């Protein structure tokens, strides 16, 4: 089995790599590309290099999570340090950090827009899961309770399923789209 790994900017993937990958990771570009046409181009390249039936993993950031961050710590998320700025952010989805040396510009999706965005580019949705889950809310003592009852595996399965719940998706800082090229 031949293995290929390629780390490239979405705009410079060689044409001879069309349809060669069984699985492709896109972990970052869709939230660092603020312009719609750049995000569209990145997903078109994702589609181009993926084999038919191949699996893609694409990371997104949640607009709601960023608004929660801004509400909780406005001094750390300037310019989202006023209600007008947060409302504007929720409409546009773009963010440019004003503090030197902090997180770069980004684009945040509404959770309900992720699946249609990917499906309009020829992918079939397998899952959309959130990075923040119930697991992060459990203390070591609470986890120990389930482990001592012999239900640790059942707990893990439950937590994995809960990561797909829409209420969890909205509060997750990152979303992972898992899809298949049609």
Tab-separated table of C-alpha atoms in Angstrom:
chain	number	residue	atom	x	y	z
A	1	UNK	CA	0.000	0.000	0.000
A	2	UNK	CA	1.514	3.271	-1.104
A	3	UNK	CA	1.186	6.172	1.321
A	4	UNK	CA	1.245	9.834	0.359
A	5	UNK	CA	1.410	12.760	2.710
A	6	UNK	CA	1.298	16.293	1.414
A	7	UNK	CA	1.452	19.543	3.322
A	8	UNK	CA	0.551	22.336	0.928
A	9	UNK	CA	-1.338	25.543	0.746
A	10	UNK	CA	-4.679	24.906	-0.890
A	11	UNK	CA	-3.696	27.105	-3.845
A	12	UNK	CA	-0.542	25.218	-4.806
A	13	UNK	CA	-1.491	21.537	-4.916
A	14	UNK	CA	-0.020	20.031	-8.095
A	15	UNK	CA	-2.547	19.019	-10.754
A	16	UNK	CA	-1.099	15.499	-10.964
A	17	UNK	CA	-2.453	14.868	-7.461
A	18	UNK	CA	-6.062	15.037	-8.660
A	19	UNK	CA	-8.077	12.213	-7.101
A	20	UNK	CA	-5.167	10.395	-5.451
A	21	UNK	CA	-5.980	10.585	-1.735
A	22	UNK	CA	-8.171	8.112	0.153
A	23	UNK	CA	-8.384	10.521	3.085
A	24	UNK	CA	-7.658	14.233	3.360
A	25	UNK	CA	-7.316	16.452	6.419
A	26	UNK	CA	-8.132	20.153	6.195
A	27	UNK	CA	-7.418	21.417	9.679
A	28	UNK	CA	-7.268	25.196	9.682
A	29	UNK	CA	-7.811	26.800	6.297
A	30	UNK	CA	-11.584	27.074	6.531
A	31	UNK	CA	-11.384	29.286	9.582
A	32	UNK	CA	-8.294	31.259	8.598
A	33	UNK	CA	-9.639	32.214	5.173
A	34	UNK	CA	-11.862	35.206	5.744
A	35	UNK	CA	-12.996	35.662	2.153
A	36	UNK	CA	-15.833	33.483	0.844
A	37	UNK	CA	-14.103	32.901	-2.506
A	38	UNK	CA	-10.972	31.639	-0.716
A	39	UNK	CA	-12.989	29.185	1.390
A	40	UNK	CA	-14.813	28.029	-1.757
A	41	UNK	CA	-11.480	27.524	-3.557
A	42	UNK	CA	-10.028	25.580	-0.626
A	43	UNK	CA	-12.968	23.151	-0.556
A	44	UNK	CA	-12.843	22.783	-4.348
A	45	UNK	CA	-9.196	21.734	-3.978
A	46	UNK	CA	-10.158	19.358	-1.181
A	47	UNK	CA	-12.687	17.789	-3.529
A	48	UNK	CA	-10.226	17.663	-6.434
A	49	UNK	CA	-7.464	15.771	-4.610
A	50	UNK	CA	-9.781	13.295	-2.856
A	51	UNK	CA	-10.536	9.963	-4.565
A	52	UNK	CA	-14.196	9.184	-5.269
A	53	UNK	CA	-15.488	7.632	-2.057
A	54	UNK	CA	-12.566	9.116	-0.116
A	55	UNK	CA	-13.038	10.514	3.363
A	56	UNK	CA	-12.398	14.135	4.313
A	57	UNK	CA	-11.919	15.693	7.725
A	58	UNK	CA	-12.373	19.453	7.812
A	59	UNK	CA	-12.143	21.714	10.868
A	60	UNK	CA	-14.413	24.696	11.411
A	61	UNK	CA	-14.860	27.185	14.214
A	62	UNK	CA	-18.211	27.963	15.784
A	63	UNK	CA	-19.509	31.516	15.632
A	64	UNK	CA	-21.559	30.973	18.799
A	65	UNK	CA	-18.524	29.752	20.751
A	66	UNK	CA	-16.576	32.866	19.774
A	67	UNK	CA	-19.452	35.088	20.850
A	68	UNK	CA	-19.457	33.284	24.217
A	69	UNK	CA	-15.684	33.848	24.522
A	70	UNK	CA	-16.222	37.534	23.714
A	71	UNK	CA	-18.973	37.876	26.314
A	72	UNK	CA	-16.944	36.107	28.997
A	73	UNK	CA	-13.614	37.863	28.377
A	74	UNK	CA	-14.162	40.952	26.210
A	75	UNK	CA	-10.771	42.411	27.151
A	76	UNK	CA	-9.068	39.375	25.547
A	77	UNK	CA	-11.067	39.351	22.313
A	78	UNK	CA	-10.890	42.920	21.041
A	79	UNK	CA	-12.485	44.224	18.884
A	80	UNK	CA	-15.347	42.066	20.247
A	81	UNK	CA	-15.404	44.079	23.457
A	82	UNK	CA	-18.749	45.812	22.945
A	83	UNK	CA	-22.238	44.521	22.266
A	84	UNK	CA	-22.324	46.295	18.885
A	85	UNK	CA	-19.083	44.562	17.885
A	86	UNK	CA	-20.359	41.161	19.015
A	87	UNK	CA	-23.609	41.626	17.077
A	88	UNK	CA	-21.639	42.646	13.985
A	89	UNK	CA	-19.397	39.607	14.394
A	90	UNK	CA	-22.424	37.309	14.667
A	91	UNK	CA	-23.724	38.691	11.358
A	92	UNK	CA	-20.429	38.656	9.424
A	93	UNK	CA	-18.439	35.858	11.067
A	94	UNK	CA	-15.065	37.548	10.548
A	95	UNK	CA	-12.691	38.381	13.363
A	96	UNK	CA	-9.424	40.351	13.369
A	97	UNK	CA	-7.651	40.325	16.705
A	98	UNK	CA	-6.446	43.770	17.710
A	99	UNK	CA	-3.865	42.671	20.293
A	100	UNK	CA	-0.290	42.310	19.041
A	101	UNK	CA	0.913	38.720	18.822
A	102	UNK	CA	-2.518	37.170	19.343
A	103	UNK	CA	-4.654	34.913	17.176
A	104	UNK	CA	-4.770	35.981	13.528
A	105	UNK	CA	-7.835	36.865	11.474
A	106	UNK	CA	-10.458	34.168	11.255
A	107	UNK	CA	-13.843	33.234	9.889
A	108	UNK	CA	-16.414	31.511	12.102
A	109	UNK	CA	-19.344	29.490	10.750
A	110	UNK	CA	-22.839	29.188	12.116
A	111	UNK	CA	-23.109	25.496	13.023
A	112	UNK	CA	-26.132	25.035	10.750
A	113	UNK	CA	-24.130	26.307	7.738
A	114	UNK	CA	-21.280	23.761	7.902
A	115	UNK	CA	-23.066	20.721	6.435
A	116	UNK	CA	-24.725	22.612	3.537
A	117	UNK	CA	-21.402	24.311	2.746
A	118	UNK	CA	-19.628	20.973	2.394
A	119	UNK	CA	-22.496	19.204	0.646
A	120	UNK	CA	-22.775	21.920	-2.011
A	121	UNK	CA	-19.176	21.032	-2.889
A	122	UNK	CA	-19.921	17.357	-3.541
A	123	UNK	CA	-19.412	15.738	-0.151
A	124	UNK	CA	-21.800	13.445	1.671
A	125	UNK	CA	-21.918	14.098	5.409
A	126	UNK	CA	-20.883	11.261	7.695
A	127	UNK	CA	-20.693	13.232	10.971
A	128	UNK	CA	-20.303	16.703	12.380
A	129	UNK	CA	-18.852	16.576	15.874
A	130	UNK	CA	-17.782	19.153	18.439
A	131	UNK	CA	-14.392	19.337	20.099
A	132	UNK	CA	-15.878	20.492	23.383
A	133	UNK	CA	-17.931	17.809	25.006
A	134	UNK	CA	-19.437	16.577	28.198
A	135	UNK	CA	-16.108	14.885	28.962
A	136	UNK	CA	-14.507	18.255	29.649
A	137	UNK	CA	-17.191	18.937	32.252
A	138	UNK	CA	-16.570	15.761	34.271
A	139	UNK	CA	-14.186	15.834	37.217
A	140	UNK	CA	-11.783	12.969	37.900
A	141	UNK	CA	-14.023	11.948	40.807
A	142	UNK	CA	-17.099	11.858	38.577
A	143	UNK	CA	-15.293	9.737	35.975
A	144	UNK	CA	-14.046	7.407	38.712
A	145	UNK	CA	-17.653	6.725	39.726
A	146	UNK	CA	-18.418	5.279	36.264
A	147	UNK	CA	-15.137	3.401	36.114
A	148	UNK	CA	-15.710	1.761	39.507
A	149	UNK	CA	-19.212	0.685	38.371
A	150	UNK	CA	-17.595	-1.032	35.381
A	151	UNK	CA	-19.309	1.358	32.978
A	152	UNK	CA	-16.291	3.233	31.643
A	153	UNK	CA	-16.716	1.942	28.059
A	154	UNK	CA	-20.428	2.771	28.077
A	155	UNK	CA	-19.556	6.272	29.296
A	156	UNK	CA	-17.037	6.699	26.472
A	157	UNK	CA	-19.594	5.607	23.869
A	158	UNK	CA	-22.166	7.968	25.340
A	159	UNK	CA	-19.706	10.885	25.269
A	160	UNK	CA	-18.846	10.185	21.619
A	161	UNK	CA	-22.528	10.199	20.669
A	162	UNK	CA	-23.138	13.359	22.700
A	163	UNK	CA	-20.379	15.143	20.724
A	164	UNK	CA	-22.793	15.099	17.741
A	165	UNK	CA	-25.647	16.767	19.644
A	166	UNK	CA	-26.572	20.207	18.247
A	167	UNK	CA	-26.450	21.768	21.706
A	168	UNK	CA	-22.828	20.622	22.092
A	169	UNK	CA	-21.899	21.704	18.564
A	170	UNK	CA	-22.900	25.308	19.207
A	171	UNK	CA	-20.652	25.679	22.234
A	172	UNK	CA	-17.663	23.841	20.765
A	173	UNK	CA	-14.648	25.930	19.856
A	174	UNK	CA	-13.907	23.647	16.915
A	175	UNK	CA	-16.129	21.450	14.802
A	176	UNK	CA	-14.927	18.456	12.841
A	177	UNK	CA	-16.785	17.703	9.627
A	178	UNK	CA	-16.360	14.131	8.439
A	179	UNK	CA	-17.563	13.502	4.930
A	180	UNK	CA	-17.165	11.331	1.873
A	181	UNK	CA	-16.575	12.465	-1.689
A	182	UNK	CA	-19.510	11.438	-3.845
